Amino acid sequence: AARETQTRPDGGWGWVLVVAMFVSTSLVFGLMRGLGIFFVEFVQYFEESAQAISWISSIGLAAQQFFSLLGAALCNAYNTRLVVMTGGFLSGLGLILASQATCLVHLYLSMGVLSGLGWGLVFTPMVATVMASFTRRRALAVGLGFSSIGLSSFAFNPLFQLLVETYTWRGALLILGGLSLNIMACGALIRPECRSKLFVSVGGLTEQIITVSLLCERPYLTYALGVTLLNFGYFVPYFHLVAHSRQVGFSEYRAAFIMSAAGITDIFGRIASGWFSDLGRFRVVHLLTLWTALAGVFIMLLPVSSLTRSYTVMIVISLLYGFCSGALTSMVFAVVPMIMGVERMMGGLGLLQLIESCAGLLGTPLSGWLRDMTGNYTASFVVAGSFVLLGSLTMTTLPHYFSCAEPPPPQRPVLVDNSETLNLELRQDGCSPEFNHQTAEQRER
């Protein structure tokens, strides 16, 4: 334990990486949450159905999650700094090309595939780098890093509406593409030696081998299923709540401010949940299921509140939803090392994103299809909230879930090569595989 604290101090350069994560996540998820403004513009400009337009954001989300595993693999082969900087360039390039789109296919490929690829190369490496730099304050550090998503959601929605009105949606996307290039500066802050904390290699065997073994472990599969169900409904309000509010009868800026209001409490939810979990009074997985269940309930209440035509009621529900959705996000990633161990965190995060990408791809178009079938978004939000609740229930089937104490940490994986057992260890000291093997033999003696 003392050795782990030495190699991953709670402070120092790790806090610089938290700032880098703060900025980069705002330019990834904060921007994705603001796409609801463009959703309305695209429906009017291309004269397509809500389902067809929904594929733009869903492809971007699914690509970000699908290519997160690629980001982890590239970090194994190359340098984390280079991977994140490349992702920042691709995300900006995709938005710049999207500003010149003449049909939906162009938007699918540019905003969806290309920008989504860039987001995938940024997200997992940045999160894993920050998590590997902390031990005791890991949940707080991740919560602070993710708090930028709420702040950017608050600022970006009215900003995007202003940009669209001033420069049209093409000019707005061009500006956002240039803004996204700042992710490259965030990647430049990652020190090369951070790689030694994240990647495992013994005798030429890399972490990808270990990642595959996670598919045979019940705790990981259960958790992945729960997060996937959560992912079906989690992003629906961010893409369709603005359109729903305008359909109800609120003005453009009042509709945009509803998402901004959710972004405000999102900030407090992320920080409060990280701080509360670090107190150690409750298990992180219990807090995660609590926030997830509450978020699902408030998603289902969003269209119900609009039936009263009361802007105040809808703002209140949005504030409550924003707090819970922000609170659960920090917990989702804080639980990961408890299930698979910090040694497999990079590959495990990438694989988790890959598995849940199917939900990211289908969730929003399903919501759009329900809107096309029913003529409003009520069924869309009810179904989305139901998926989130189902994800929360799935997590209660994790092993030792009802135990009040944290279960023992997962054992490090052991690979058998011929007749020799190789213990996988982190390259925290930059030691050669032969030195690690000799050290293991000395401990056995």
Tab-separated table of C-alpha atoms in Angstrom:
chain	number	residue	atom	x	y	z
A	1	ALA	CA	0.000	0.000	0.000
A	2	ALA	CA	2.857	2.351	0.829
A	3	ARG	CA	4.458	1.536	-2.511
A	4	GLU	CA	1.218	2.324	-4.378
A	5	THR	CA	0.872	5.680	-2.606
A	6	GLN	CA	4.446	6.526	-3.522
A	7	THR	CA	3.976	5.834	-7.201
A	8	ARG	CA	0.574	7.508	-7.450
A	9	PRO	CA	0.621	10.501	-5.092
A	10	ASP	CA	-2.615	12.353	-4.399
A	11	GLY	CA	-1.357	15.647	-5.734
A	12	GLY	CA	1.531	17.048	-7.695
A	13	TRP	CA	1.297	16.682	-11.454
A	14	GLY	CA	-1.857	14.620	-11.046
A	15	TRP	CA	-3.806	17.827	-10.389
A	16	VAL	CA	-2.466	19.300	-13.633
A	17	LEU	CA	-3.869	16.246	-15.396
A	18	VAL	CA	-7.209	16.874	-13.660
A	19	VAL	CA	-7.228	20.346	-15.251
A	20	ALA	CA	-6.402	18.807	-18.636
A	21	MET	CA	-9.237	16.331	-18.189
A	22	PHE	CA	-11.520	19.194	-17.115
A	23	VAL	CA	-10.940	21.040	-20.399
A	24	SER	CA	-10.905	18.015	-22.710
A	25	THR	CA	-14.102	16.470	-21.342
A	26	SER	CA	-15.890	19.810	-21.709
A	27	LEU	CA	-14.911	19.820	-25.374
A	28	VAL	CA	-16.090	16.220	-25.799
A	29	PHE	CA	-19.197	15.591	-23.706
A	30	GLY	CA	-20.053	19.227	-23.138
A	31	LEU	CA	-20.152	19.682	-26.886
A	32	MET	CA	-22.114	16.459	-27.391
A	33	ARG	CA	-24.697	17.653	-24.886
A	34	GLY	CA	-25.139	20.859	-26.840
A	35	LEU	CA	-25.989	19.041	-30.064
A	36	GLY	CA	-29.667	19.287	-29.159
A	37	ILE	CA	-29.535	22.885	-30.444
A	38	PHE	CA	-28.354	21.636	-33.844
A	39	PHE	CA	-30.954	18.846	-33.817
A	40	VAL	CA	-33.762	21.353	-34.300
A	41	GLU	CA	-31.818	23.194	-37.013
A	42	PHE	CA	-31.034	19.988	-38.904
A	43	VAL	CA	-34.684	18.881	-38.852
A	44	GLN	CA	-35.734	22.182	-40.387
A	45	TYR	CA	-32.881	22.468	-42.914
A	46	PHE	CA	-32.803	18.892	-44.254
A	47	GLU	CA	-36.561	18.301	-43.776
A	48	GLU	CA	-35.964	14.818	-42.413
A	49	SER	CA	-37.615	12.809	-39.603
A	50	ALA	CA	-36.493	13.006	-35.991
A	51	GLN	CA	-35.205	9.448	-36.235
A	52	ALA	CA	-32.989	10.233	-39.259
A	53	ILE	CA	-31.500	13.318	-37.586
A	54	SER	CA	-30.972	11.398	-34.334
A	55	TRP	CA	-28.495	9.106	-36.077
A	56	ILE	CA	-26.003	12.002	-36.281
A	57	SER	CA	-25.553	12.293	-32.526
A	58	SER	CA	-25.955	8.561	-31.901
A	59	ILE	CA	-23.228	7.655	-34.408
A	60	GLY	CA	-20.918	10.200	-32.766
A	61	LEU	CA	-21.652	8.796	-29.304
A	62	ALA	CA	-21.315	5.181	-30.426
A	63	ALA	CA	-18.081	5.927	-32.299
A	64	GLN	CA	-16.646	7.597	-29.204
A	65	GLN	CA	-17.429	4.543	-27.127
A	66	PHE	CA	-16.473	1.991	-29.803
A	67	PHE	CA	-13.089	3.558	-30.529
A	68	SER	CA	-12.225	3.972	-26.840
A	69	LEU	CA	-10.773	0.451	-26.891
A	70	LEU	CA	-8.698	1.458	-29.910
A	71	GLY	CA	-7.457	4.419	-27.893
A	72	ALA	CA	-6.371	2.095	-25.103
A	73	ALA	CA	-4.635	-0.232	-27.577
A	74	LEU	CA	-2.796	2.652	-29.249
A	75	CYS	CA	-1.642	3.874	-25.839
A	76	ASN	CA	-0.139	0.434	-25.276
A	77	ALA	CA	1.728	0.583	-28.574
A	78	TYR	CA	2.655	4.253	-28.673
A	79	ASN	CA	2.525	7.289	-26.374
A	80	THR	CA	-0.563	8.435	-24.476
A	81	ARG	CA	0.245	12.058	-25.185
A	82	LEU	CA	0.403	11.422	-28.940
A	83	VAL	CA	-2.869	9.464	-28.937
A	84	VAL	CA	-4.807	12.208	-27.108
A	85	MET	CA	-3.377	14.953	-29.314
A	86	THR	CA	-4.316	12.981	-32.429
A	87	GLY	CA	-7.839	12.551	-31.057
A	88	GLY	CA	-8.140	16.284	-30.495
A	89	PHE	CA	-7.128	16.962	-34.091
A	90	LEU	CA	-9.631	14.455	-35.517
A	91	SER	CA	-12.511	15.740	-33.377
A	92	GLY	CA	-11.932	19.290	-34.589
A	93	LEU	CA	-11.479	18.191	-38.199
A	94	GLY	CA	-14.781	16.297	-38.160
A	95	LEU	CA	-16.728	19.361	-37.035
A	96	ILE	CA	-14.995	21.580	-39.579
A	97	LEU	CA	-15.896	19.172	-42.387
A	98	ALA	CA	-19.469	18.919	-41.034
A	99	SER	CA	-19.887	22.664	-41.558
A	100	GLN	CA	-19.685	22.008	-45.315
A	101	ALA	CA	-22.188	19.112	-45.356
A	102	THR	CA	-24.844	19.039	-48.062
A	103	CYS	CA	-26.711	15.896	-46.926
A	104	LEU	CA	-27.194	13.761	-43.832
A	105	VAL	CA	-24.638	11.183	-44.988
A	106	HIS	CA	-21.953	13.857	-44.832
A	107	LEU	CA	-22.948	14.616	-41.238
A	108	TYR	CA	-23.000	10.917	-40.354
A	109	LEU	CA	-19.406	10.551	-41.576
A	110	SER	CA	-17.969	13.842	-40.301
A	111	MET	CA	-19.734	14.659	-37.015
A	112	GLY	CA	-20.499	10.988	-36.421
A	113	VAL	CA	-17.591	8.770	-37.424
A	114	LEU	CA	-14.625	11.168	-37.653
A	115	SER	CA	-15.345	13.332	-34.606
A	116	GLY	CA	-16.484	10.246	-32.701
A	117	LEU	CA	-13.148	8.572	-33.484
A	118	GLY	CA	-11.339	11.604	-32.126
A	119	TRP	CA	-13.450	11.664	-28.965
A	120	GLY	CA	-12.726	7.968	-28.413
A	121	LEU	CA	-8.968	8.553	-28.624
A	122	VAL	CA	-9.263	11.323	-26.036
A	123	PHE	CA	-11.702	10.058	-23.436
A	124	THR	CA	-10.411	6.719	-22.111
A	125	PRO	CA	-6.691	7.660	-22.055
A	126	MET	CA	-7.438	10.914	-20.199
A	127	VAL	CA	-9.677	9.251	-17.611
A	128	ALA	CA	-7.282	6.354	-17.025
A	129	THR	CA	-4.317	8.722	-16.729
A	130	VAL	CA	-6.051	10.751	-14.015
A	131	MET	CA	-7.277	7.665	-12.151
A	132	ALA	CA	-3.781	6.163	-12.170
A	133	SER	CA	-2.407	9.364	-10.616
A	134	PHE	CA	-4.572	9.079	-7.481
A	135	THR	CA	-5.488	6.519	-4.858
A	136	ARG	CA	-7.314	7.901	-1.842
A	137	ARG	CA	-8.768	10.916	-3.683
A	138	ARG	CA	-9.464	9.122	-6.942
A	139	ALA	CA	-13.255	9.643	-6.924
A	140	LEU	CA	-12.837	13.330	-6.064
A	141	ALA	CA	-10.264	13.830	-8.826
A	142	VAL	CA	-12.487	12.154	-11.402
A	143	GLY	CA	-15.492	14.137	-10.141
A	144	LEU	CA	-13.595	17.412	-10.546
A	145	GLY	CA	-12.456	16.418	-14.015
A	146	PHE	CA	-15.983	15.551	-15.082
A	147	SER	CA	-17.510	18.644	-13.473
A	148	SER	CA	-16.541	20.575	-16.596
A	149	ILE	CA	-19.263	18.690	-18.467
A	150	GLY	CA	-21.925	20.363	-16.346
A	151	LEU	CA	-20.239	23.753	-16.599
A	152	SER	CA	-19.912	23.490	-20.366
A	153	SER	CA	-23.521	22.269	-20.632
A	154	PHE	CA	-24.600	25.409	-18.811
A	155	ALA	CA	-22.529	27.689	-21.049
A	156	PHE	CA	-22.680	25.879	-24.385
A	157	ASN	CA	-26.437	25.612	-24.930
A	158	PRO	CA	-27.191	29.365	-25.004
A	159	LEU	CA	-23.826	29.949	-26.717
A	160	PHE	CA	-24.644	27.461	-29.466
A	161	GLN	CA	-28.070	29.061	-29.915
A	162	LEU	CA	-26.398	32.464	-30.279
A	163	LEU	CA	-23.850	31.120	-32.765
A	164	VAL	CA	-26.567	29.465	-34.850
A	165	GLU	CA	-28.631	32.651	-34.971
A	166	THR	CA	-25.584	34.767	-35.808
A	167	TYR	CA	-23.632	32.546	-38.207
A	168	THR	CA	-26.172	29.784	-39.082
A	169	TRP	CA	-25.458	26.180	-38.164
A	170	ARG	CA	-22.600	25.983	-40.677
A	171	GLY	CA	-20.682	28.865	-39.143
A	172	ALA	CA	-21.380	27.557	-35.651
A	173	LEU	CA	-19.928	24.125	-36.465
A	174	LEU	CA	-16.853	25.752	-38.009
A	175	ILE	CA	-16.226	27.716	-34.808
A	176	LEU	CA	-16.760	24.622	-32.647
A	177	GLY	CA	-14.292	22.694	-34.799
A	178	GLY	CA	-11.616	25.285	-34.115
A	179	LEU	CA	-12.493	25.242	-30.406
A	180	SER	CA	-12.127	21.452	-30.282
A	181	LEU	CA	-8.531	21.677	-31.495
A	182	ASN	CA	-7.651	22.920	-27.994
A	183	ILE	CA	-7.842	19.286	-26.882
A	184	MET	CA	-4.406	18.901	-28.447
A	185	ALA	CA	-2.999	21.254	-25.805
A	186	CYS	CA	-4.577	19.111	-23.069
A	187	GLY	CA	-2.904	16.011	-24.465
A	188	ALA	CA	0.454	17.775	-24.486
A	189	LEU	CA	0.280	18.006	-20.664
A	190	ILE	CA	0.484	14.221	-20.265
A	191	ARG	CA	4.007	13.291	-19.233
A	192	PRO	CA	5.582	10.308	-21.015
A	193	GLU	CA	6.350	8.609	-17.692
A	194	CYS	CA	2.606	8.403	-16.951
A	195	ARG	CA	2.592	5.463	-19.346
A	196	SER	CA	4.441	3.326	-16.799
A	197	LYS	CA	1.511	3.500	-14.424
A	198	LEU	CA	-1.088	2.333	-16.924
A	199	PHE	CA	0.340	-0.483	-18.964
A	200	VAL	CA	1.328	-4.038	-18.190
A	201	SER	CA	3.915	-6.105	-20.061
A	202	VAL	CA	5.677	-9.292	-19.115
A	203	GLY	CA	7.679	-11.293	-21.638
A	204	GLY	CA	5.954	-9.590	-24.583
A	205	LEU	CA	2.437	-10.221	-23.185
A	206	THR	CA	0.411	-6.995	-23.170
A	207	GLU	CA	-2.743	-5.842	-21.470
A	208	GLN	CA	-4.943	-6.785	-24.425
A	209	ILE	CA	-4.541	-10.392	-23.395
A	210	ILE	CA	-5.805	-9.528	-19.966
A	211	THR	CA	-8.692	-7.499	-21.401
A	212	VAL	CA	-10.061	-10.547	-23.202
A	213	SER	CA	-10.147	-12.475	-19.934
A	214	LEU	CA	-12.597	-9.903	-18.508
A	215	LEU	CA	-15.288	-11.329	-20.776
A	216	CYS	CA	-15.166	-14.530	-18.719
A	217	GLU	CA	-15.602	-12.777	-15.373
A	218	ARG	CA	-19.139	-12.472	-14.032
A	219	PRO	CA	-18.640	-9.191	-12.086
A	220	TYR	CA	-17.332	-7.410	-15.164
A	221	LEU	CA	-20.057	-8.759	-17.454
A	222	THR	CA	-22.783	-7.826	-14.955
A	223	TYR	CA	-21.412	-4.328	-14.586
A	224	ALA	CA	-21.032	-3.923	-18.344
A	225	LEU	CA	-24.668	-4.962	-18.850
A	226	GLY	CA	-25.858	-2.477	-16.229
A	227	VAL	CA	-23.883	0.384	-17.773
A	228	THR	CA	-25.098	-0.569	-21.256
A	229	LEU	CA	-28.744	-0.390	-20.169
A	230	LEU	CA	-28.018	2.924	-18.492
A	231	ASN	CA	-26.462	4.161	-21.714
A	232	PHE	CA	-29.653	3.464	-23.673
A	233	GLY	CA	-31.474	6.279	-21.921
A	234	TYR	CA	-28.833	8.497	-20.320
A	235	PHE	CA	-28.141	10.734	-23.335
A	236	VAL	CA	-31.716	11.056	-24.625
A	237	PRO	CA	-32.520	14.259	-22.662
A	238	TYR	CA	-29.347	15.942	-23.902
A	239	PHE	CA	-30.294	15.349	-27.529
A	240	HIS	CA	-34.089	15.719	-27.393
A	241	LEU	CA	-35.046	17.859	-24.394
A	242	VAL	CA	-34.498	21.127	-26.284
A	243	ALA	CA	-36.675	19.905	-29.166
A	244	HIS	CA	-39.311	18.707	-26.700
A	245	SER	CA	-39.324	22.067	-24.912
A	246	ARG	CA	-39.767	23.955	-28.172
A	247	GLN	CA	-42.570	21.621	-29.215
A	248	VAL	CA	-44.321	22.302	-25.917
A	249	GLY	CA	-44.243	26.007	-26.752
A	250	PHE	CA	-41.199	27.530	-25.063
A	251	SER	CA	-38.985	29.946	-26.993
A	252	GLU	CA	-35.566	28.988	-28.369
A	253	TYR	CA	-33.578	30.547	-25.532
A	254	ARG	CA	-35.942	29.335	-22.803
A	255	ALA	CA	-35.668	25.817	-24.219
A	256	ALA	CA	-31.864	26.083	-24.324
A	257	PHE	CA	-31.793	27.330	-20.731
A	258	ILE	CA	-33.577	24.181	-19.537
A	259	MET	CA	-30.473	22.189	-20.502
A	260	SER	CA	-28.277	24.904	-19.011
A	261	ALA	CA	-30.140	24.565	-15.724
A	262	ALA	CA	-29.467	20.826	-15.712
A	263	GLY	CA	-25.812	21.603	-16.393
A	264	ILE	CA	-25.577	23.796	-13.290
A	265	THR	CA	-26.704	21.073	-10.893
A	266	ASP	CA	-24.679	18.535	-12.876
A	267	ILE	CA	-21.552	20.323	-11.613
A	268	PHE	CA	-22.601	20.076	-7.973
A	269	GLY	CA	-23.705	16.469	-8.432
A	270	ARG	CA	-20.310	15.354	-9.729
A	271	ILE	CA	-18.312	17.118	-7.035
A	272	ALA	CA	-20.710	16.216	-4.207
A	273	SER	CA	-20.839	12.530	-5.137
A	274	GLY	CA	-17.045	12.330	-5.423
A	275	TRP	CA	-16.556	14.020	-2.065
A	276	PHE	CA	-19.252	11.946	-0.375
A	277	SER	CA	-17.856	8.660	-1.665
A	278	ASP	CA	-14.366	9.576	-0.475
A	279	LEU	CA	-15.721	9.825	3.082
A	280	GLY	CA	-15.983	6.032	3.041
A	281	ARG	CA	-19.322	5.824	4.836
A	282	PHE	CA	-21.067	4.053	1.958
A	283	ARG	CA	-19.855	1.726	-0.741
A	284	VAL	CA	-19.357	3.393	-4.113
A	285	VAL	CA	-21.490	0.806	-5.925
A	286	HIS	CA	-24.406	1.544	-3.565
A	287	LEU	CA	-24.150	5.252	-4.288
A	288	LEU	CA	-24.003	4.516	-8.011
A	289	THR	CA	-27.234	2.516	-8.013
A	290	LEU	CA	-28.958	5.187	-5.909
A	291	TRP	CA	-28.055	8.054	-8.256
A	292	THR	CA	-28.849	5.921	-11.313
A	293	ALA	CA	-32.323	5.028	-10.039
A	294	LEU	CA	-33.118	8.657	-9.209
A	295	ALA	CA	-31.873	9.816	-12.625
A	296	GLY	CA	-34.170	7.302	-14.318
A	297	VAL	CA	-37.174	8.544	-12.340
A	298	PHE	CA	-36.501	12.192	-13.178
A	299	ILE	CA	-36.046	11.389	-16.897
A	300	MET	CA	-39.516	9.853	-16.855
A	301	LEU	CA	-40.890	12.933	-15.086
A	302	LEU	CA	-39.515	15.412	-17.663
A	303	PRO	CA	-42.415	15.083	-20.145
A	304	VAL	CA	-44.940	14.796	-17.308
A	305	SER	CA	-43.826	18.156	-15.930
A	306	SER	CA	-44.321	19.790	-19.322
A	307	LEU	CA	-47.991	18.731	-19.386
A	308	THR	CA	-48.687	21.521	-16.912
A	309	ARG	CA	-47.190	24.031	-19.376
A	310	SER	CA	-45.348	25.421	-16.370
A	311	TYR	CA	-41.809	26.518	-17.156
A	312	THR	CA	-40.957	26.577	-13.441
A	313	VAL	CA	-41.962	22.957	-12.897
A	314	MET	CA	-39.896	21.825	-15.873
A	315	ILE	CA	-36.866	23.767	-14.623
A	316	VAL	CA	-37.161	22.127	-11.184
A	317	ILE	CA	-37.313	18.614	-12.664
A	318	SER	CA	-34.370	19.453	-14.926
A	319	LEU	CA	-32.353	20.660	-11.929
A	320	LEU	CA	-33.016	17.413	-10.062
A	321	TYR	CA	-32.217	15.314	-13.113
A	322	GLY	CA	-28.989	17.237	-13.740
A	323	PHE	CA	-27.782	16.661	-10.170
A	324	CYS	CA	-28.402	12.902	-10.293
A	325	SER	CA	-26.993	12.426	-13.786
A	326	GLY	CA	-23.844	14.260	-12.776
A	327	ALA	CA	-23.538	12.358	-9.522
A	328	LEU	CA	-23.742	8.940	-11.154
A	329	THR	CA	-21.097	9.683	-13.801
A	330	SER	CA	-18.236	9.948	-11.328
A	331	MET	CA	-19.361	6.748	-9.655
A	332	VAL	CA	-19.487	4.784	-12.934
A	333	PHE	CA	-15.745	5.167	-13.412
A	334	ALA	CA	-14.831	4.987	-9.714
A	335	VAL	CA	-16.350	1.491	-9.538
A	336	VAL	CA	-14.262	0.175	-12.460
A	337	PRO	CA	-10.945	-0.381	-10.598
A	338	MET	CA	-12.838	-2.033	-7.745
A	339	ILE	CA	-14.195	-4.654	-10.144
A	340	MET	CA	-11.112	-5.386	-12.249
A	341	GLY	CA	-8.192	-3.819	-10.366
A	342	VAL	CA	-6.171	-0.770	-11.320
A	343	GLU	CA	-3.728	-2.928	-13.331
A	344	ARG	CA	-6.407	-3.705	-15.942
A	345	MET	CA	-8.132	-0.340	-15.764
A	346	MET	CA	-7.091	1.024	-19.163
A	347	GLY	CA	-8.140	-2.052	-21.147
A	348	GLY	CA	-11.211	-2.563	-18.971
A	349	LEU	CA	-12.428	0.993	-19.554
A	350	GLY	CA	-11.893	0.655	-23.289
A	351	LEU	CA	-13.708	-2.678	-23.422
A	352	LEU	CA	-16.579	-1.275	-21.348
A	353	GLN	CA	-16.955	1.615	-23.788
A	354	LEU	CA	-16.902	-0.841	-26.687
A	355	ILE	CA	-19.675	-2.975	-25.180
A	356	GLU	CA	-21.941	-0.043	-24.375
A	357	SER	CA	-21.446	1.555	-27.808
A	358	CYS	CA	-24.396	-0.460	-29.163
A	359	ALA	CA	-26.657	1.286	-26.662
A	360	GLY	CA	-25.197	4.666	-27.578
A	361	LEU	CA	-25.880	3.913	-31.238
A	362	LEU	CA	-29.497	2.793	-30.799
A	363	GLY	CA	-30.798	4.785	-27.820
A	364	THR	CA	-31.303	8.185	-29.432
A	365	PRO	CA	-32.717	6.891	-32.763
A	366	LEU	CA	-35.176	4.780	-30.757
A	367	SER	CA	-36.252	7.943	-28.983
A	368	GLY	CA	-36.588	9.739	-32.323
A	369	TRP	CA	-38.606	6.867	-33.780
A	370	LEU	CA	-41.006	6.965	-30.835
A	371	ARG	CA	-41.437	10.690	-31.394
A	372	ASP	CA	-42.213	10.116	-35.091
A	373	MET	CA	-44.756	7.430	-34.206
A	374	THR	CA	-46.523	9.301	-31.378
A	375	GLY	CA	-46.060	12.911	-32.451
A	376	ASN	CA	-44.422	13.958	-29.152
A	377	TYR	CA	-41.527	13.025	-26.872
A	378	THR	CA	-43.484	11.660	-23.910
A	379	ALA	CA	-42.980	7.990	-24.798
A	380	SER	CA	-39.347	8.726	-25.675
A	381	PHE	CA	-38.507	9.956	-22.183
A	382	VAL	CA	-40.553	7.294	-20.402
A	383	VAL	CA	-38.758	4.508	-22.286
A	384	ALA	CA	-35.373	6.184	-21.754
A	385	GLY	CA	-35.962	6.455	-18.002
A	386	SER	CA	-37.058	2.823	-17.884
A	387	PHE	CA	-33.758	1.699	-19.403
A	388	VAL	CA	-31.843	3.715	-16.792
A	389	LEU	CA	-33.875	2.141	-13.971
A	390	LEU	CA	-33.270	-1.323	-15.426
A	391	GLY	CA	-29.547	-0.628	-15.459
A	392	SER	CA	-29.672	0.281	-11.784
A	393	LEU	CA	-31.490	-2.962	-10.948
A	394	THR	CA	-28.951	-4.983	-12.929
A	395	MET	CA	-26.099	-3.594	-10.824
A	396	THR	CA	-27.749	-4.931	-7.672
A	397	THR	CA	-26.920	-8.455	-8.925
A	398	LEU	CA	-23.172	-7.823	-8.649
A	399	PRO	CA	-21.357	-10.241	-6.285
A	400	HIS	CA	-21.247	-9.005	-2.671
A	401	TYR	CA	-23.567	-6.119	-3.569
A	402	PHE	CA	-25.555	-6.339	-0.324
A	403	SER	CA	-22.439	-6.498	1.817
A	404	CYS	CA	-21.820	-3.363	3.858
A	405	ALA	CA	-18.043	-3.736	3.566
A	406	GLU	CA	-16.002	-3.564	0.379
A	407	PRO	CA	-15.042	-7.051	-0.872
A	408	PRO	CA	-11.345	-7.912	-1.113
A	409	PRO	CA	-9.607	-6.333	-4.110
A	410	PRO	CA	-9.543	-8.448	-7.264
A	411	GLN	CA	-6.520	-10.705	-7.625
A	412	ARG	CA	-3.978	-9.881	-10.259
A	413	PRO	CA	-4.383	-12.150	-13.289
A	414	VAL	CA	-1.929	-15.015	-13.675
A	415	LEU	CA	-0.914	-16.223	-17.107
A	416	VAL	CA	0.560	-19.677	-17.590
A	417	ASP	CA	3.253	-20.032	-20.249
A	418	ASN	CA	4.215	-23.724	-20.699
A	419	SER	CA	5.013	-24.846	-17.143
A	420	GLU	CA	5.947	-21.438	-15.809
A	421	THR	CA	3.545	-19.055	-14.064
A	422	LEU	CA	4.125	-15.394	-14.806
A	423	ASN	CA	2.827	-12.758	-12.403
A	424	LEU	CA	1.834	-9.592	-14.227
A	425	GLU	CA	3.129	-6.455	-12.522
A	426	LEU	CA	2.954	-2.766	-13.342
A	427	ARG	CA	6.027	-1.187	-14.850
A	428	GLN	CA	6.026	1.489	-12.227
A	429	ASP	CA	9.788	1.616	-11.899
A	430	GLY	CA	10.630	1.153	-15.563
A	431	CYS	CA	12.134	-2.255	-14.732
A	432	SER	CA	12.709	-4.915	-17.367
A	433	PRO	CA	10.506	-8.031	-17.500
A	434	GLU	CA	13.509	-10.110	-16.427
A	435	PHE	CA	13.944	-8.005	-13.291
A	436	ASN	CA	10.255	-8.383	-12.411
A	437	HIS	CA	10.559	-12.148	-12.836
A	438	GLN	CA	13.636	-12.280	-10.605
A	439	THR	CA	11.854	-10.235	-7.962
A	440	ALA	CA	8.937	-12.673	-8.013
A	441	GLU	CA	11.330	-15.599	-7.499
A	442	GLN	CA	12.961	-13.837	-4.535
A	443	ARG	CA	9.579	-13.338	-2.887
A	444	GLU	CA	8.769	-17.026	-3.298
A	445	ARG	CA	12.012	-17.949	-1.529
